[in-house]
Coordinates of N, CA and C in Angstrom, one line a residue:
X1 N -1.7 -7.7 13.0 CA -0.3 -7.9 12.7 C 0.1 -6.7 11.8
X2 N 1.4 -5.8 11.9 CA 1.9 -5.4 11.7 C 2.9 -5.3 10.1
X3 N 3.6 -4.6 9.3 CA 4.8 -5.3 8.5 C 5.7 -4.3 9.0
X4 N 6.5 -4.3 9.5 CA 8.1 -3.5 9.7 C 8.8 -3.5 8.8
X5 N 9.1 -2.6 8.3 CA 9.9 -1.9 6.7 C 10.8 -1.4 6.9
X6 N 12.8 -1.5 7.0 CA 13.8 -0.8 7.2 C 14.7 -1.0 6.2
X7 N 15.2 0.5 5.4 CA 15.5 0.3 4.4 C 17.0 1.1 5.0
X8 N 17.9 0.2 4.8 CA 19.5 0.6 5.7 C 20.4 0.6 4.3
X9 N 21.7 0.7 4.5 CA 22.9 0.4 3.4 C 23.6 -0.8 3.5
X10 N 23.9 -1.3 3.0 CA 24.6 -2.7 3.2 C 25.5 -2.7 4.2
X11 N 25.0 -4.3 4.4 CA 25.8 -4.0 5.8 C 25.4 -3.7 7.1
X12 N 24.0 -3.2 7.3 CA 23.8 -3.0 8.8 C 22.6 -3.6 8.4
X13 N 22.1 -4.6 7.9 CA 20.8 -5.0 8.4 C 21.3 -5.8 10.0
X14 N 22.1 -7.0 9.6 CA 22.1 -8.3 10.5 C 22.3 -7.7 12.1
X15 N 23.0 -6.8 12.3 CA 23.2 -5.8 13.7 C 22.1 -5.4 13.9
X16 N 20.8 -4.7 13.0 CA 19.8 -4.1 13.6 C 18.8 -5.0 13.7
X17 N 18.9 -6.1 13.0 CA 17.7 -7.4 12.8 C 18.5 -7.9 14.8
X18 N 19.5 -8.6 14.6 CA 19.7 -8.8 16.2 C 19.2 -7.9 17.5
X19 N 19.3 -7.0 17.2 CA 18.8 -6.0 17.9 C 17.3 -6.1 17.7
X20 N 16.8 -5.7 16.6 CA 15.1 -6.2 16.7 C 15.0 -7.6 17.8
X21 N 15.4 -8.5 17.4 CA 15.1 -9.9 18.1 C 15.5 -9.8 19.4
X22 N 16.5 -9.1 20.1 CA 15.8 -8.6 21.5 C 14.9 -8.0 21.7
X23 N 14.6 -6.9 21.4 CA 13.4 -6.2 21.1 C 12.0 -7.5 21.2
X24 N 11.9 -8.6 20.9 CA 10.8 -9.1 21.1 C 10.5 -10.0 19.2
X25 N 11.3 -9.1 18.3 CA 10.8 -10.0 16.6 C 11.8 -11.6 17.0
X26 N 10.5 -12.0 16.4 CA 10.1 -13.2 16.2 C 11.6 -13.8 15.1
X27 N 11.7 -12.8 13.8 CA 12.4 -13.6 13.0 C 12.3 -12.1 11.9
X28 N 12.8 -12.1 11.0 CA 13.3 -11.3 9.8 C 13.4 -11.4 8.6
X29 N 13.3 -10.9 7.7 CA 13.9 -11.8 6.4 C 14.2 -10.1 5.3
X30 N 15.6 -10.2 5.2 CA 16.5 -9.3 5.0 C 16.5 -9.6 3.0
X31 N 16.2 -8.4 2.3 CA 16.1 -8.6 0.6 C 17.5 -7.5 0.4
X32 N 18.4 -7.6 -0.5 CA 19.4 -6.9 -1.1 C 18.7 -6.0 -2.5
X33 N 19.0 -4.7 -2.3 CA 18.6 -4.2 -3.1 C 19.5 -2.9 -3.7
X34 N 18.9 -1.8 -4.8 CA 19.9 -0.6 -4.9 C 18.9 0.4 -5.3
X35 N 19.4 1.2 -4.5 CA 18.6 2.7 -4.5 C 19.1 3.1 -6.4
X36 N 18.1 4.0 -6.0 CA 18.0 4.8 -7.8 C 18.2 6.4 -8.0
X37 N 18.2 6.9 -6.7 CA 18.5 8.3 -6.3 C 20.6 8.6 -6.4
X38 N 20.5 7.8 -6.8 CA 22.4 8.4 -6.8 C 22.7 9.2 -7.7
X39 N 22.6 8.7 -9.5 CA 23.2 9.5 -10.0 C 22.2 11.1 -10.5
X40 N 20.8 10.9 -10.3 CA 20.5 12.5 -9.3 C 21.5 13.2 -8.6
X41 N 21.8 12.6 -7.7 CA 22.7 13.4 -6.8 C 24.0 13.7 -7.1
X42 N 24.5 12.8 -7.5 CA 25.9 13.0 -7.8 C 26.2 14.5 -9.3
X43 N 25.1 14.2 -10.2 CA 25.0 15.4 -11.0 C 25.1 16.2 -10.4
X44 N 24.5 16.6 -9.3 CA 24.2 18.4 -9.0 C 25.3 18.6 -7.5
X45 N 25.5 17.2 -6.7 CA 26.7 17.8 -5.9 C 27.8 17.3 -5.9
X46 N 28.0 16.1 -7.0 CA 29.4 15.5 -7.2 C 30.0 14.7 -6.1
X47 N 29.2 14.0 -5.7 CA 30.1 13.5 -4.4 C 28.7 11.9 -4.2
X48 N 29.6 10.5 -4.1 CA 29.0 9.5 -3.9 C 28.1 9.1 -3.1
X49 N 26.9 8.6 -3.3 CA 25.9 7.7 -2.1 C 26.2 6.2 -2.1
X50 N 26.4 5.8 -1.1 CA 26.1 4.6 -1.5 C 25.0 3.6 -2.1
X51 N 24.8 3.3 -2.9 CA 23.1 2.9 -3.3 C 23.1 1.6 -3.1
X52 N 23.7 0.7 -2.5 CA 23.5 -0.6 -2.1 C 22.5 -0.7 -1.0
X53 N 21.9 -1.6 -1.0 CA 20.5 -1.4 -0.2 C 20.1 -2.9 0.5
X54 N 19.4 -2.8 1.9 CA 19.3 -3.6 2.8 C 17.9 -4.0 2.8
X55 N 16.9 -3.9 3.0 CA 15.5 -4.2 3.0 C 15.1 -5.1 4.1
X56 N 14.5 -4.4 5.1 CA 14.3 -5.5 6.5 C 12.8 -5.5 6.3
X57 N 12.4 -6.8 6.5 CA 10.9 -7.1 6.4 C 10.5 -7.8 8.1
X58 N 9.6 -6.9 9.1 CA 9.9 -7.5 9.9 C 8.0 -8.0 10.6
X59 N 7.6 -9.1 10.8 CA 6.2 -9.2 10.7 C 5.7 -9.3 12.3
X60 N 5.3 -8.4 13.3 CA 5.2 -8.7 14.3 C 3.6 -8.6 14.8
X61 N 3.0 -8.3 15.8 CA 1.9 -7.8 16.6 C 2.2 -6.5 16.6
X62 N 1.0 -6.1 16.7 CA 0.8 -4.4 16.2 C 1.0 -4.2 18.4
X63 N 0.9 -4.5 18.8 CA 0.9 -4.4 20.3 C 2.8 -4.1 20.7
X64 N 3.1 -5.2 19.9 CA 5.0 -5.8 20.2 C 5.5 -4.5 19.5
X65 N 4.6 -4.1 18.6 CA 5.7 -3.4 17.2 C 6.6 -2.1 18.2
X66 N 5.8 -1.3 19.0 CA 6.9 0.3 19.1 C 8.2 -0.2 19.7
X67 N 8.4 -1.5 20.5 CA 9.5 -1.7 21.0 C 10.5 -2.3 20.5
X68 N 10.0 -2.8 19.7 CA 10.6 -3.0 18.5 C 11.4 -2.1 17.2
X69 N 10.1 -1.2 16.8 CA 10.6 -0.3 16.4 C 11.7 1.2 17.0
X70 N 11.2 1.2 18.2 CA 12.2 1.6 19.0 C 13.7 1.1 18.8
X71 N 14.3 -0.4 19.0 CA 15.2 -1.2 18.8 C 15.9 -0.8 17.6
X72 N 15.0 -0.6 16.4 CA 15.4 -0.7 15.3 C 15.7 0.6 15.0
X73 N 15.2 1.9 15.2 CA 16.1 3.0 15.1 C 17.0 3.2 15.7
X74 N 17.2 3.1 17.1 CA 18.6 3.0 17.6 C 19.3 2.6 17.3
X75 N 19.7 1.3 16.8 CA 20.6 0.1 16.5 C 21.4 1.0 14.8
X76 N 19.9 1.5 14.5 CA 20.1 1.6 12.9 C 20.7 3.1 12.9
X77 N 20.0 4.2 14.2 CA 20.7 5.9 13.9 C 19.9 6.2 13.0
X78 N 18.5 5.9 13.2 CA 17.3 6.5 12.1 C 17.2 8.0 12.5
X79 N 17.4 8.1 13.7 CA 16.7 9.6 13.5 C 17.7 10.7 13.0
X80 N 19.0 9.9 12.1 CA 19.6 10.7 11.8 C 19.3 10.5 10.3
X81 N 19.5 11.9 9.5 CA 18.8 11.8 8.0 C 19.8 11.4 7.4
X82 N 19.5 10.7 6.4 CA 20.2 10.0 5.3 C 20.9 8.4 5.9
X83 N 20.5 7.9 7.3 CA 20.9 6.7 7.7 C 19.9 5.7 7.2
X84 N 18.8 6.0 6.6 CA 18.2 4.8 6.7 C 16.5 5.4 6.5
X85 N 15.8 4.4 6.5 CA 14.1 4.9 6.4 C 13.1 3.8 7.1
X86 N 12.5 3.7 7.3 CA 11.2 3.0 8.4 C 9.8 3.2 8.1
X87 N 9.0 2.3 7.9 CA 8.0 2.5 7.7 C 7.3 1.3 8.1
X88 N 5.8 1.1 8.2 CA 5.0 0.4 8.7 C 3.7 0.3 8.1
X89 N 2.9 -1.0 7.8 CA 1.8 -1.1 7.1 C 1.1 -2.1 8.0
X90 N -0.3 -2.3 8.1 CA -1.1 -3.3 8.6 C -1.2 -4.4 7.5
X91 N -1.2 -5.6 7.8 CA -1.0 -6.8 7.7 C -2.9 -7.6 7.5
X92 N -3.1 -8.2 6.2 CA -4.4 -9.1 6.2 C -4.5 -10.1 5.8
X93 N -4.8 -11.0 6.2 CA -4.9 -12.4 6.0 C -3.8 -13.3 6.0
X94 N -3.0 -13.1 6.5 CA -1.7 -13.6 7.1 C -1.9 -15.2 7.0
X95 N -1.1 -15.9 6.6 CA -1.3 -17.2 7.0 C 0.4 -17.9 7.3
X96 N 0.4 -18.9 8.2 CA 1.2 -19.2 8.5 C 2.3 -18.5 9.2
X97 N 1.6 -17.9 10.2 CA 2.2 -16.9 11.0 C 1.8 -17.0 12.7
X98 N 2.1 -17.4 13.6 CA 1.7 -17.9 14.7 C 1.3 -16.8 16.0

């Protein structure tokens, strides 16, 4: 097992989580959060990020995961910079997970 990690802006988790669940995920569970890189930025270029933050946790089969993950860049426009971030960890001792 897998953990699928998509860190979006508020607002587009529930479109890219639907999109996962065609993709093959089982189910989702979306945490609200706020980036800490803004007012960095705003010092040196003066212009707003949004720091509201989405947190997709997504627990699948390491077999299921690329099409999924596939799903989830698309839906989300990862491969464009500054939309969003992805990442993936292996998963141990799982319990209650079918």
């Amino acid at each position: 097992m897998i953990c699928i990690v998509t860190i979006v802006e508020r607002g587009k988790a529930t479109n890219i989580v639907e999109k996962a669940k065609i993709a093959g995920a089982k189910g989702a569970t979306i945490f609200y959060g706020r980036g800490t890189g803004e007012d960095e930025i705003k010092k040196y270029f003066n212009f707003h990020i949004e720091s509201s933050k989405e947190a997709i946790l997504i627990i699948s089969k390491e077999e299921e995961s690329k099409v999924i993950i596939d799903a989830i860049v698309k839906a989300g426009n990862l491969e464009k910079l500054g939309k969003g971030i992805l990442f993936t960890f292996p998963l141990l001792n799982t319990i209650g997970i079918g």
